[in-house]
Amino acid sequence: MPPLGHLHMEHVLQAVGVLEAVILRSFGPEGGQVLFTRDTGQVLLSRSGTRILTALHLEHPFARMVVECVWKHSSATGDGSKTFILLLASLLRLIHAAASKGSNVSHSYSSTKAAEAATARHLADKLLAFGLKELDELIATGVVPYGGCISWEDFTVEAQTSSLTNNLCVQKLLRSFFHTRCGYTHCDFSSHLTCELLSHWNFKNQLPSFSLQLVSDYFPALHTPVSGFPVRSSRLIEGQVIHRDFATPPLKTDHQPVKAVVLTGSLQPTLLSTGDVLELGYRGRMKEERSILHFSSWMESSLQGVIAKLQTLGVCVLLSAVKQSAAVLALATQAEMCLVECVSEDELSLFSQLSGTTPIWDCSMIESEHVATLAFCRPIQLGAHRYKKHTSITIKPCSLIICAPGEGQIEQYACALQDAIRMLLRTWEPMLAAATTTSKSTLQSHKGASLHTDSLTEQTPYRSIAIQPIQKPGCVLSAGGLFELLLHYALLQHGHSCSVSPDLNIDASVSQLLANALLSVPQKIYSHSPKFPNDSHPFSLGDKLSKVSELDLGLESVSCKYQLLLAVLQCVASLLKVDAVLPTHTALHTQSRRLARTSWEDTEDEGEG
């Protein structure tokens, strides 16, 4: 890439504008799916913003920076990648407009562009400082009272069939999430499957975040992809599935309790360690105690001793992280032990956590605390592959079978399910609960407020609300731009109070700028509806909320929205701190260039600079 020299706001806007144009095709309730065609000819349809952005071949460094920020945010919260781009583009345009009006050439700057860049950088820093200091309180006072809370009981199968107050349940939250990721077709089925999975992994005397974190961390080990079947064939099965087949014949009795051991090393003793020397002869004579036959006999007897000790402990299932030798397979088969080789680290870690045992490296040191008791251990046929399935005595795990006609669709649904778990985990993080100074009503009393728009009109005063040190996890709000509208109104009122009271030492223009940027999200959502009011005047808020209530788009997490705003503000500040782009050659490019120039006698070191 040629040197770009000094960069200006136009470069940032151009790069982000291209990403926005791509995202807008799949944004909102009327958004469609994007068709991907890979180099192999494989075709995939997706509505996932992260998948769409990461699939692009980007050369511009600003575009790559933005996609990296989106990917990090999506990896943490599982949601919000498309809204991230829209808010980012809106903020940058407003900052550019404000910087163009308020910047003047002075002795400190050589040109108008430099003055605009400095003003924009200053605005971005003020926005980030405002978001880190004031945003959480504004959300707690101006947004949270119009939402509600989901409870952990909503994850149980019994709660899914019952009628909950205002229908504020996790099913509705997940349904709206899967609709934005996979479309209408399977959103109900996917939300029910996710609730069923979480209800099975519900641990007594543990916080909900513990179960969500466990499922999120071990999701690769908890699900099994099966291609060639419809999506609705996806289901839960009892036990943990080890995605490897038996290296020795499986057990003949698969219903009685069996004992298992996790191995992280080779069962056969090592002949020589690194740096050791095997002396085969001494001055022309063979030393009997150091002959190769002696070492071979010693290894065989040691291996037989290890197998005998395992039999003494009643072990008949061996889970190995490495490939074992032929001698180990032969002796294990002779001892009627089933062996599973090359088990992944995630699956062994999950097995150890569920069984409460510790993996062992040297089986000669094995004790009873290294032995796990399983309710059963047997092979299972899933599609074209055969795996091992087991379950422990104390904890009854379950595994998720994800079916789809093609591998690409399986990957898409698996990513959506994992992101849904991350979104729920972020939703369950504690939020500040707000209560008015004149009322003792808590957040639960405001559950139905978002369904009625007559409670918030132009005559509604901005109430003085005190933040109580109460942790309130699971806060949700009606989807469809309600969060942005409420926060937009709260920011305008906050800016008005700051302008009236200059002692607060807060720039009201920052609050106004962020409020206008937030309004772009509901405008994009309802861009197909000509009746949606597009002005940013606070008096039209009641009309806008009325329009939001007409469409039942489900629920969305307040905590995820808060994290999204902070991530966007941090991304804006990072982008506007860049003054110039200097192209360099990476190590990979340097090596490829050197290989291409092998005929040259003198090759410069392109890795420098």
XYZ file of N, CA, C and O in Angstrom, residues 304-427:
496
model
N 3.318 -53.410 32.116
C 2.424 -54.408 32.697
C 2.075 -54.072 34.140
O 0.946 -54.289 34.585
N 3.041 -53.494 34.865
C 2.768 -53.082 36.233
C 1.758 -51.939 36.302
O 0.904 -51.910 37.198
N 1.857 -51.011 35.355
C 0.897 -49.900 35.317
C -0.502 -50.418 35.012
O -1.490 -50.017 35.651
N -0.623 -51.323 34.038
C -1.930 -51.888 33.699
C -2.493 -52.661 34.882
O -3.703 -52.586 35.179
N -1.635 -53.409 35.574
C -2.103 -54.164 36.735
C -2.590 -53.237 37.843
O -3.587 -53.528 38.515
N -1.898 -52.104 38.027
C -2.339 -51.159 39.061
C -3.672 -50.531 38.683
O -4.541 -50.323 39.544
N -3.867 -50.244 37.412
C -5.152 -49.717 36.960
C -6.268 -50.729 37.175
O -7.390 -50.376 37.565
N -5.965 -52.012 36.926
C -6.969 -53.054 37.166
C -7.296 -53.172 38.651
O -8.451 -53.425 39.012
N -6.290 -52.979 39.494
C -6.524 -53.048 40.932
C -7.491 -51.967 41.381
O -8.344 -52.187 42.255
N -7.371 -50.774 40.769
C -8.268 -49.671 41.096
C -9.616 -49.786 40.389
O -10.494 -48.944 40.589
N -9.801 -50.794 39.565
C -11.059 -50.992 38.864
C -11.238 -50.125 37.638
O -12.359 -49.980 37.139
N -10.165 -49.543 37.106
C -10.246 -48.663 35.948
C -10.444 -49.494 34.686
O -9.704 -50.465 34.451
N -11.410 -49.109 33.874
C -11.626 -49.797 32.609
C -11.814 -48.822 31.446
O -12.062 -49.258 30.318
N -11.717 -47.512 31.702
C -11.818 -46.499 30.651
C -10.630 -45.556 30.786
O -10.381 -45.009 31.868
N -9.893 -45.368 29.698
C -8.727 -44.489 29.674
C -8.964 -43.391 28.643
O -9.182 -43.682 27.460
N -8.916 -42.140 29.071
C -9.024 -40.976 28.189
C -7.648 -40.343 28.089
O -7.139 -39.808 29.072
N -7.081 -40.382 26.910
C -5.703 -39.934 26.717
C -5.664 -38.698 25.839
O -6.353 -38.609 24.821
N -4.812 -37.736 26.239
C -4.614 -36.532 25.442
C -3.643 -36.755 24.302
O -3.589 -35.945 23.372
N -2.867 -37.854 24.346
C -1.859 -38.138 23.320
C -2.135 -39.518 22.729
O -2.941 -40.294 23.247
N -1.439 -39.794 21.659
C -1.559 -41.114 21.028
C -0.671 -42.111 21.768
O 0.495 -41.842 22.035
N -1.215 -43.252 22.079
C -0.481 -44.279 22.810
C 0.189 -45.252 21.843
O -0.168 -45.330 20.659
N 1.142 -45.988 22.365
C 1.905 -46.926 21.546
C 1.101 -48.195 21.275
O 0.061 -48.451 21.894
N 1.616 -48.990 20.331
C 0.948 -50.251 19.995
C 0.953 -51.218 21.166
O 0.006 -51.988 21.355
N 2.031 -51.164 21.975
C 2.095 -52.039 23.142
C 1.003 -51.691 24.153
O 0.398 -52.584 24.761
N 0.726 -50.408 24.321
C -0.335 -49.983 25.241
C -1.690 -50.462 24.730
O -2.526 -50.961 25.497
N -1.929 -50.335 23.415
C -3.202 -50.782 22.862
C -3.390 -52.282 23.042
O -4.488 -52.754 23.357
N -2.310 -53.033 22.847
C -2.408 -54.491 22.967
C -2.699 -54.900 24.403
O -3.586 -55.731 24.660
N -1.969 -54.317 25.365
C -2.191 -54.687 26.762
C -3.542 -54.198 27.262
O -4.189 -54.868 28.073
N -3.995 -53.008 26.795
C -5.307 -52.514 27.211
C -6.421 -53.402 26.675
O -7.394 -53.689 27.378
N -6.272 -53.871 25.435
C -7.266 -54.789 24.877
C -7.277 -56.102 25.630
O -8.345 -56.671 25.910
N -6.078 -56.583 25.986
C -5.989 -57.832 26.728
C -6.611 -57.711 28.113
O -7.218 -58.653 28.622
N -6.476 -56.526 28.719
C -7.040 -56.294 30.052
C -8.494 -55.842 30.001
O -9.059 -55.497 31.046
N -9.108 -55.798 28.787
C -10.493 -55.380 28.594
C -10.722 -53.940 29.063
O -11.719 -53.610 29.709
N -9.761 -53.086 28.732
C -9.876 -51.649 28.977
C -10.107 -50.951 27.651
O -9.436 -51.247 26.664
N -11.049 -50.032 27.622
C -11.279 -49.257 26.412
C -10.479 -47.956 26.498
O -10.437 -47.302 27.539
N -9.832 -47.607 25.398
C -8.939 -46.461 25.343
C -9.406 -45.504 24.257
O -9.730 -45.915 23.136
N -9.447 -44.209 24.596
C -9.779 -43.155 23.649
C -8.570 -42.225 23.566
O -8.160 -41.652 24.571
N -8.000 -42.075 22.371
C -6.776 -41.306 22.194
C -7.071 -39.908 21.648
O -8.125 -39.645 21.071
N -6.083 -39.029 21.832
C -6.076 -37.687 21.226
C -7.349 -36.909 21.540
O -7.941 -36.250 20.667
N -7.785 -36.964 22.778
C -8.944 -36.194 23.223
C -8.527 -34.738 23.376
O -7.438 -34.432 23.877
N -9.378 -33.814 22.958
C -9.034 -32.398 22.998
C -8.900 -31.903 24.438
O -9.445 -32.486 25.383
N -8.173 -30.810 24.572
C -7.936 -30.240 25.899
C -9.227 -29.745 26.538
O -9.430 -29.897 27.756
N -10.125 -29.156 25.738
C -11.394 -28.672 26.281
C -12.250 -29.811 26.814
O -12.874 -29.686 27.884
N -12.288 -30.919 26.105
C -13.108 -32.048 26.540
C -12.538 -32.690 27.801
O -13.287 -33.074 28.697
N -11.221 -32.789 27.886
C -10.615 -33.347 29.101
C -10.793 -32.409 30.284
O -11.014 -32.861 31.414
N -10.694 -31.102 30.042
C -10.883 -30.147 31.125
C -12.314 -30.182 31.645
O -12.547 -30.135 32.863
N -13.294 -30.278 30.731
C -14.688 -30.379 31.154
C -14.933 -31.673 31.914
O -15.640 -31.679 32.939
N -14.364 -32.764 31.440
C -14.520 -34.052 32.127
C -13.955 -33.975 33.540
O -14.578 -34.448 34.497
N -12.791 -33.371 33.692
C -12.167 -33.276 35.014
C -12.987 -32.403 35.948
O -13.126 -32.704 37.145
N -13.565 -31.323 35.422
C -14.355 -30.442 36.270
C -15.652 -31.096 36.688
O -16.096 -30.931 37.835
N -16.269 -31.841 35.807
C -17.533 -32.493 36.155
C -17.317 -33.669 37.096
O -18.130 -33.917 37.991
N -16.249 -34.403 36.891
C -15.996 -35.595 37.717
C -15.261 -35.271 39.004
O -15.240 -36.094 39.932
N -14.639 -34.094 39.085
C -13.893 -33.730 40.282
C -12.565 -34.430 40.419
O -12.007 -34.482 41.525
N -12.025 -34.958 39.337
C -10.738 -35.655 39.371
C -9.654 -34.804 38.730
O -9.929 -33.802 38.069
N -8.417 -35.239 38.891
C -7.258 -34.536 38.356
C -6.586 -35.403 37.310
O -6.325 -36.587 37.562
N -6.287 -34.875 36.135
C -5.536 -35.655 35.146
C -4.148 -36.022 35.689
O -3.580 -35.304 36.514
N -3.619 -37.115 35.197
C -2.337 -37.607 35.690
C -1.390 -37.821 34.523
O -1.795 -38.230 33.426
N -0.128 -37.516 34.753
C 0.906 -37.690 33.730
C 1.591 -39.040 33.863
O 1.756 -39.760 32.887
N 1.997 -39.403 35.070
C 2.698 -40.656 35.329
C 1.746 -41.610 36.032
O 1.376 -41.399 37.192
N 1.335 -42.657 35.334
C 0.358 -43.591 35.905
C 0.931 -44.434 37.031
O 0.179 -45.097 37.746
N 2.250 -44.452 37.178
C 2.818 -45.184 38.309
C 2.514 -44.488 39.630
O 2.626 -45.093 40.691
N 2.120 -43.223 39.561
C 1.789 -42.455 40.759
C 0.277 -42.321 40.935
O -0.184 -41.502 41.728
N -0.504 -43.095 40.238
C -1.944 -42.961 40.282
C -2.486 -43.397 41.632
O -2.011 -44.361 42.238
N -3.484 -42.642 42.112
C -4.171 -42.947 43.358
C -5.672 -42.912 43.109
O -6.129 -42.614 41.999
N -6.427 -43.186 44.147
C -7.885 -43.263 44.000
C -8.497 -41.908 43.661
O -9.552 -41.850 43.023
N -7.847 -40.777 44.059
C -8.422 -39.472 43.744
C -8.325 -39.129 42.267
O -8.936 -38.159 41.816
N -7.529 -39.894 41.513
C -7.436 -39.670 40.073
C -8.482 -40.461 39.282
O -8.543 -40.345 38.064
N -9.275 -41.267 39.952
C -10.230 -42.162 39.293
C -11.629 -41.564 39.392
O -12.073 -41.168 40.474
N -12.298 -41.482 38.246
C -13.668 -40.973 38.180
C -14.635 -42.120 37.967
O -14.325 -43.095 37.264
N -15.822 -42.001 38.553
C -16.863 -43.016 38.401
C -17.915 -42.513 37.429
O -18.480 -41.434 37.614
N -18.173 -43.297 36.383
C -19.123 -42.934 35.338
C -20.350 -43.823 35.425
O -20.252 -45.012 35.754
N -21.501 -43.245 35.116
C -22.734 -44.029 35.113
C -22.756 -44.996 33.947
O -23.272 -46.112 34.058
N -22.219 -44.574 32.797
C -22.124 -45.449 31.634
C -21.050 -44.905 30.711
O -20.621 -43.753 30.812
N -20.618 -45.733 29.810
C -19.635 -45.359 28.788
C -19.874 -46.250 27.581
O -19.676 -47.471 27.644
N -20.280 -45.635 26.454
C -20.612 -46.426 25.283
C -20.433 -45.579 24.018
O -20.420 -44.344 24.081
N -20.300 -46.222 22.884
C -20.188 -45.467 21.622
C -21.537 -44.933 21.188
O -22.594 -45.452 21.561
N -21.508 -43.880 20.383
C -22.715 -43.269 19.850
C -22.454 -42.876 18.408
O -21.404 -42.325 18.085
N -23.403 -43.176 17.547
C -23.299 -42.861 16.121
C -24.071 -41.578 15.843
O -25.289 -41.506 16.038
N -23.356 -40.554 15.390
C -23.960 -39.272 15.044
C -23.580 -38.937 13.613
O -22.436 -38.577 13.329
N -24.526 -39.088 12.719
C -24.237 -38.866 11.314
C -23.306 -39.936 10.783
O -23.538 -41.142 10.943
N -22.220 -39.499 10.172
C -21.252 -40.430 9.609
C -20.130 -40.753 10.569
O -19.198 -41.473 10.204
N -20.173 -40.240 11.784
C -19.072 -40.424 12.730
C -19.561 -41.165 13.959
O -20.726 -41.047 14.371
N -18.624 -41.910 14.549
C -18.904 -42.582 15.805
C -18.033 -41.970 16.890
O -16.831 -41.790 16.725
N -18.660 -41.618 18.024
C -17.968 -40.986 19.132
C -18.169 -41.810 20.391
O -18.878 -42.818 20.405
N -17.537 -41.322 21.458
C -17.713 -41.925 22.782
C -18.614 -41.027 23.614
O -18.488 -39.805 23.598
N -19.551 -41.645 24.347
C -20.454 -40.898 25.213
C -20.436 -41.490 26.601
O -20.391 -42.713 26.783
N -20.446 -40.600 27.598
C -20.458 -41.054 28.983
C -21.154 -40.006 29.834
O -21.412 -38.884 29.394
N -21.436 -40.361 31.068
C -21.961 -39.427 32.050
C -21.476 -39.845 33.416
O -21.201 -41.034 33.661
N -21.331 -38.852 34.305
C -20.828 -39.133 35.639
C -21.971 -39.500 36.579
O -23.149 -39.397 36.232
N -21.595 -39.895 37.780
C -22.586 -40.296 38.771
C -23.175 -39.072 39.472
O -24.388 -38.956 39.648
N -22.314 -38.127 39.867
C -22.771 -36.994 40.671
C -23.490 -35.941 39.827
O -24.509 -35.397 40.229
N -22.953 -35.596 38.650
C -23.523 -34.567 37.786
C -24.000 -35.210 36.495
O -23.281 -36.003 35.889
N -25.201 -34.875 36.091
C -25.783 -35.414 34.868
C -25.627 -34.388 33.741
O -26.488 -33.527 33.540
N -24.545 -34.449 32.979
C -24.362 -33.472 31.897
C -25.211 -33.825 30.689
O -25.762 -34.922 30.575
N -25.294 -32.886 29.787
C -25.961 -33.129 28.515
C -25.156 -32.453 27.418
O -24.411 -31.496 27.663
N -25.290 -32.964 26.211
C -24.577 -32.427 25.053
C -25.583 -31.957 24.018
O -26.699 -32.484 23.919
N -25.174 -30.964 23.250
C -26.034 -30.362 22.240
C -25.649 -30.891 20.862
O -24.482 -30.797 20.464
N -26.606 -31.437 20.146
C -26.412 -31.896 18.776
C -26.979 -30.831 17.837
O -28.177 -30.557 17.870
N -26.118 -30.212 17.028
C -26.531 -29.155 16.100
C -26.564 -29.741 14.698
O -25.537 -30.175 14.171
N -27.739 -29.746 14.112
C -27.932 -30.313 12.781
C -28.236 -29.209 11.780
O -28.861 -28.205 12.107
N -27.812 -29.426 10.550
C -28.099 -28.525 9.438
C -27.748 -29.256 8.151
O -26.957 -30.214 8.157
N -28.318 -28.824 7.032
C -28.006 -29.523 5.773
C -26.540 -29.459 5.378
O -26.010 -30.425 4.831
N -25.867 -28.339 5.633
C -24.471 -28.187 5.241
C -23.594 -27.768 6.397
O -24.068 -27.317 7.441
N -22.284 -27.919 6.200
C -21.334 -27.562 7.261
C -21.336 -26.066 7.533
O -21.164 -25.635 8.679
N -21.505 -25.261 6.489
C -21.542 -23.819 6.697
C -22.720 -23.381 7.551
O -22.591 -22.496 8.403
N -23.874 -23.995 7.337
C -25.038 -23.670 8.153
C -24.858 -24.130 9.588
O -25.296 -23.457 10.525
N -24.219 -25.270 9.774
C -23.949 -25.739 11.134
C -23.062 -24.750 11.865
O -23.310 -24.396 13.031
N -22.037 -24.284 11.196
C -21.139 -23.306 11.807
C -21.881 -22.023 12.162
O -21.647 -21.413 13.207
N -22.784 -21.608 11.296
C -23.549 -20.391 11.548
C -24.433 -20.539 12.778
O -24.469 -19.655 13.645
N -25.167 -21.644 12.893
C -26.045 -21.846 14.039
C -25.242 -22.072 15.316
O -25.657 -21.642 16.400
N -24.103 -22.738 15.222
C -23.269 -22.937 16.404
C -22.739 -21.600 16.924
O -22.735 -21.354 18.140
N -22.303 -20.733 16.024
C -21.831 -19.409 16.436
C -22.963 -18.591 17.047
O -22.754 -17.860 18.027
N -24.156 -18.704 16.474
C -25.292 -17.955 17.019
C -25.650 -18.436 18.424
O -25.939 -17.623 19.321
N -25.622 -19.744 18.649
C -25.925 -20.280 19.972
C -24.877 -19.857 20.994
O -25.203 -19.480 22.125
N -23.610 -19.902 20.609
C -22.554 -19.490 21.529
C -22.642 -17.996 21.837
O -22.454 -17.577 22.989
N -22.940 -17.184 20.833
C -23.092 -15.753 21.069
C -24.310 -15.460 21.936
O -24.307 -14.492 22.715
N -25.356 -16.264 21.810
C -26.530 -16.077 22.672
C -26.168 -16.333 24.131
O -26.637 -15.608 25.032
N -25.335 -17.334 24.382
C -24.885 -17.596 25.747
C -24.061 -16.423 26.263
O -24.195 -15.994 27.422
N -23.190 -15.871 25.418
C -22.397 -14.711 25.834
C -23.280 -13.507 26.123
O -23.025 -12.747 27.068
N -24.302 -13.327 25.301
C -25.213 -12.208 25.522
C -25.947 -12.358 26.858
O -26.083 -11.394 27.624
N -26.402 -13.567 27.164
C -27.073 -13.796 28.441
C -26.121 -13.606 29.614
O -26.509 -13.076 30.666
N -24.884 -14.023 29.437
C -23.895 -13.843 30.503
C -23.653 -12.367 30.769
O -23.571 -11.934 31.927
N -23.543 -11.575 29.705
C -23.368 -10.138 29.875
C -24.626 -9.507 30.458
O -24.551 -8.571 31.256
N -25.802 -10.013 30.085
C -27.061 -9.490 30.629
C -27.147 -9.722 32.121
O -27.704 -8.910 32.859
